[in-house]
Amino acid sequence: MRIHFLQLQTHGDDRGALIALEQGKNIPFDIKRVYYMFNTGHGVRRGFHAHKALKQVAIAVRGSCRFLLDDGQEKIDILLDNPSQGLLIESFVWREIYDFSEECVLMVLADKLYDESDYIRDYSEFKAQVS
Ligand code: TYD
């Protein structure tokens, strides 16, 4: 599976906690784009795509959600519920994101600007490309 977990160092003291994200240091690419999902409705399932080249790191900065990840060979289900855990997803991994908790803020860092032509949104096309 073309995914990795990144353990992000937390700087904590009696005031609370702080995590810094730095390209080429704890984020293993140059960060070109950051987006975040919030106010996700109950029961919503989103994603349903893979990327041809894009690399991303997803962090549940608040709350939790689940990822179903599929590289064409195997499927794994991951709970993201910790702001100090990053999920690195490489190219050609189909993802579906679901079970968003009400307060979930899911932040995603990406190594490229938004480009619809990098998306594979059809599952059978994805399966054909990874086989
Ligand atoms: P969409 O691709 O449907 O989200 P997901 O597949 O993760 O469920 O994106 C929702 C909308 O936001 C869609 O109109 C495209 C737009 N969008 C951007 O403009 N820039 C971005 O970086 C992303 C991720 C989406």
GROMACS .gro file of C-alpha atoms and ligand atoms in nm:
model
  156
    1MET     CA    1   0.000   0.000   0.000
    2ARG     CA    2   0.141   0.336  -0.103
    3ILE     CA    3   0.070   0.506   0.229
    4HIS     CA    4   0.279   0.593   0.534
    5PHE     CA    5   0.208   0.730   0.878
    6LEU     CA    6   0.396   1.040   0.986
    7GLN     CA    7   0.439   1.092   1.358
    8LEU     CA    8   0.443   1.470   1.403
    9GLN     CA    9   0.633   1.606   1.697
   10THR     CA   10   0.410   1.787   1.946
   11HIS     CA   11   0.554   2.079   2.139
   12GLY     CA   12   0.349   2.069   2.453
   13ASP     CA   13   0.368   2.263   2.776
   14ASP     CA   14   0.124   2.379   3.039
   15ARG     CA   15  -0.031   2.619   2.785
   16GLY     CA   16  -0.130   2.342   2.544
   17ALA     CA   17   0.013   2.186   2.231
   18LEU     CA   18   0.166   2.305   1.904
   19ILE     CA   19   0.266   2.116   1.590
   20ALA     CA   20   0.469   2.271   1.308
   21LEU     CA   21   0.458   2.135   0.952
   22GLU     CA   22   0.764   2.206   0.739
   23GLN     CA   23   0.823   2.105   0.380
   24GLY     CA   24   1.114   1.869   0.334
   25LYS     CA   25   1.134   1.815   0.710
   26ASN     CA   26   0.834   1.640   0.862
   27ILE     CA   27   0.634   1.679   0.537
   28PRO     CA   28   0.821   1.482   0.269
   29PHE     CA   29   0.745   1.714  -0.025
   30ASP     CA   30   0.717   2.081  -0.118
   31ILE     CA   31   0.378   2.205   0.000
   32LYS     CA   32   0.193   2.373  -0.289
   33ARG     CA   33  -0.161   2.362  -0.151
   34VAL     CA   34  -0.347   2.322   0.175
   35TYR     CA   35  -0.721   2.261   0.202
   36TYR     CA   36  -0.948   2.150   0.480
   37MET     CA   37  -1.289   1.992   0.513
   38PHE     CA   38  -1.523   2.082   0.795
   39ASN     CA   39  -1.897   2.092   0.869
   40THR     CA   40  -1.918   1.755   0.695
   41GLY     CA   41  -2.273   1.624   0.717
   42HIS     CA   42  -2.364   1.315   0.914
   43GLY     CA   43  -2.333   1.000   0.704
   44VAL     CA   44  -2.147   1.178   0.423
   45ARG     CA   45  -1.890   0.978   0.229
   46ARG     CA   46  -1.652   1.171   0.007
   47GLY     CA   47  -1.336   1.128  -0.192
   48PHE     CA   48  -1.408   0.845  -0.438
   49HIS     CA   49  -1.099   0.915  -0.644
   50ALA     CA   50  -0.731   0.845  -0.689
   51HIS     CA   51  -0.460   1.073  -0.824
   52LYS     CA   52  -0.219   1.008  -1.108
   53ALA     CA   53   0.069   1.204  -0.955
   54LEU     CA   54  -0.043   1.400  -0.649
   55LYS     CA   55   0.097   1.325  -0.304
   56GLN     CA   56  -0.096   1.434   0.000
   57VAL     CA   57  -0.074   1.431   0.377
   58ALA     CA   58  -0.406   1.424   0.565
   59ILE     CA   59  -0.431   1.527   0.930
   60ALA     CA   60  -0.745   1.524   1.143
   61VAL     CA   61  -0.660   1.847   1.325
   62ARG     CA   62  -0.984   1.815   1.519
   63GLY     CA   63  -1.222   1.524   1.561
   64SER     CA   64  -1.199   1.206   1.361
   65CYS     CA   65  -1.283   1.039   1.032
   66ARG     CA   66  -1.208   0.712   0.858
   67PHE     CA   67  -1.026   0.646   0.531
   68LEU     CA   68  -1.088   0.346   0.310
   69LEU     CA   69  -0.772   0.310   0.100
   70ASP     CA   70  -0.733   0.081  -0.197
   71ASP     CA   71  -0.422   0.040  -0.415
   72GLY     CA   72  -0.588  -0.212  -0.645
   73GLN     CA   73  -0.426  -0.503  -0.459
   74GLU     CA   74  -0.555  -0.456  -0.104
   75LYS     CA   75  -0.796  -0.238   0.087
   76ILE     CA   76  -0.729  -0.095   0.431
   77ASP     CA   77  -0.943   0.104   0.667
   78ILE     CA   78  -0.780   0.371   0.884
   79LEU     CA   79  -0.909   0.585   1.166
   80LEU     CA   80  -0.758   0.935   1.179
   81ASP     CA   81  -0.826   1.083   1.520
   82ASN     CA   82  -0.501   1.239   1.633
   83PRO     CA   83  -0.362   1.579   1.524
   84SER     CA   84  -0.008   1.448   1.572
   85GLN     CA   85  -0.059   1.174   1.312
   86GLY     CA   86  -0.023   1.246   0.941
   87LEU     CA   87  -0.140   1.005   0.674
   88LEU     CA   88   0.077   1.026   0.360
   89ILE     CA   89  -0.110   0.903   0.054
   90GLU     CA   90   0.092   0.857  -0.263
   91SER     CA   91  -0.044   0.847  -0.618
   92PHE     CA   92  -0.270   0.571  -0.747
   93VAL     CA   93  -0.446   0.505  -0.417
   94TRP     CA   94  -0.826   0.512  -0.428
   95ARG     CA   95  -0.968   0.684  -0.119
   96GLU     CA   96  -1.307   0.717   0.037
   97ILE     CA   97  -1.346   0.926   0.352
   98TYR     CA   98  -1.636   0.867   0.589
   99ASP     CA   99  -1.755   0.859   0.951
  100PHE     CA  100  -1.664   1.225   1.003
  101SER     CA  101  -1.727   1.324   1.364
  102GLU     CA  102  -1.942   1.634   1.397
  103GLU     CA  103  -1.649   1.859   1.490
  104CYS     CA  104  -1.404   1.704   1.242
  105VAL     CA  105  -1.162   1.935   1.062
  106LEU     CA  106  -0.961   1.733   0.813
  107MET     CA  107  -0.663   1.924   0.678
  108VAL     CA  108  -0.480   1.808   0.367
  109LEU     CA  109  -0.140   1.922   0.239
  110ALA     CA  110  -0.064   1.858  -0.126
  111ASP     CA  111   0.246   1.877  -0.344
  112LYS     CA  112   0.063   2.030  -0.642
  113LEU     CA  113  -0.199   2.291  -0.714
  114TYR     CA  114  -0.554   2.175  -0.783
  115ASP     CA  115  -0.570   2.005  -1.121
  116GLU     CA  116  -0.881   1.815  -1.221
  117SER     CA  117  -0.688   1.630  -1.494
  118ASP     CA  118  -0.483   1.456  -1.221
  119TYR     CA  119  -0.796   1.288  -1.082
  120ILE     CA  120  -0.920   0.938  -1.159
  121ARG     CA  121  -1.283   0.950  -1.050
  122ASP     CA  122  -1.402   0.628  -1.207
  123TYR     CA  123  -1.326   0.315  -1.002
  124SER     CA  124  -1.313   0.079  -1.301
  125GLU     CA  125  -1.072   0.315  -1.476
  126PHE     CA  126  -0.858   0.317  -1.159
  127LYS     CA  127  -0.859  -0.065  -1.145
  128ALA     CA  128  -0.758  -0.082  -1.510
  129GLN     CA  129  -0.469   0.163  -1.454
  130VAL     CA  130  -0.325  -0.022  -1.151
  131SER     CA  131  -0.358  -0.374  -1.288
  132TYD     P1  132  -1.416   1.727  -0.445
  132TYD     O1  133  -1.305   1.689  -0.538
  132TYD     O2  134  -1.555   1.690  -0.482
  132TYD     O3  135  -1.385   1.675  -0.299
  132TYD     P2  136  -1.365   1.522  -0.254
  132TYD     O4  137  -1.335   1.441  -0.377
  132TYD     O5  138  -1.251   1.526  -0.160
  132TYD     O6  139  -1.489   1.477  -0.186
  132TYD     O7  140  -1.406   1.885  -0.424
  132TYD     C1  141  -1.517   1.965  -0.388
  132TYD     C2  142  -1.510   2.097  -0.466
  132TYD     O8  143  -1.396   2.172  -0.425
  132TYD     C3  144  -1.500   2.076  -0.615
  132TYD     O9  145  -1.582   2.174  -0.676
  132TYD     C4  146  -1.355   2.105  -0.646
  132TYD     C5  147  -1.316   2.205  -0.538
  132TYD     N1  148  -1.175   2.199  -0.497
  132TYD     C6  149  -1.094   2.306  -0.526
  132TYD    O10  150  -1.135   2.406  -0.588
  132TYD     N2  151  -0.963   2.302  -0.485
  132TYD     C7  152  -0.914   2.196  -0.417
  132TYD    O11  153  -0.793   2.198  -0.380
  132TYD     C8  154  -0.999   2.084  -0.389
  132TYD     C9  155  -0.947   1.963  -0.316
  132TYD    C10  156  -1.129   2.089  -0.432
   0.00000   0.00000   0.00000
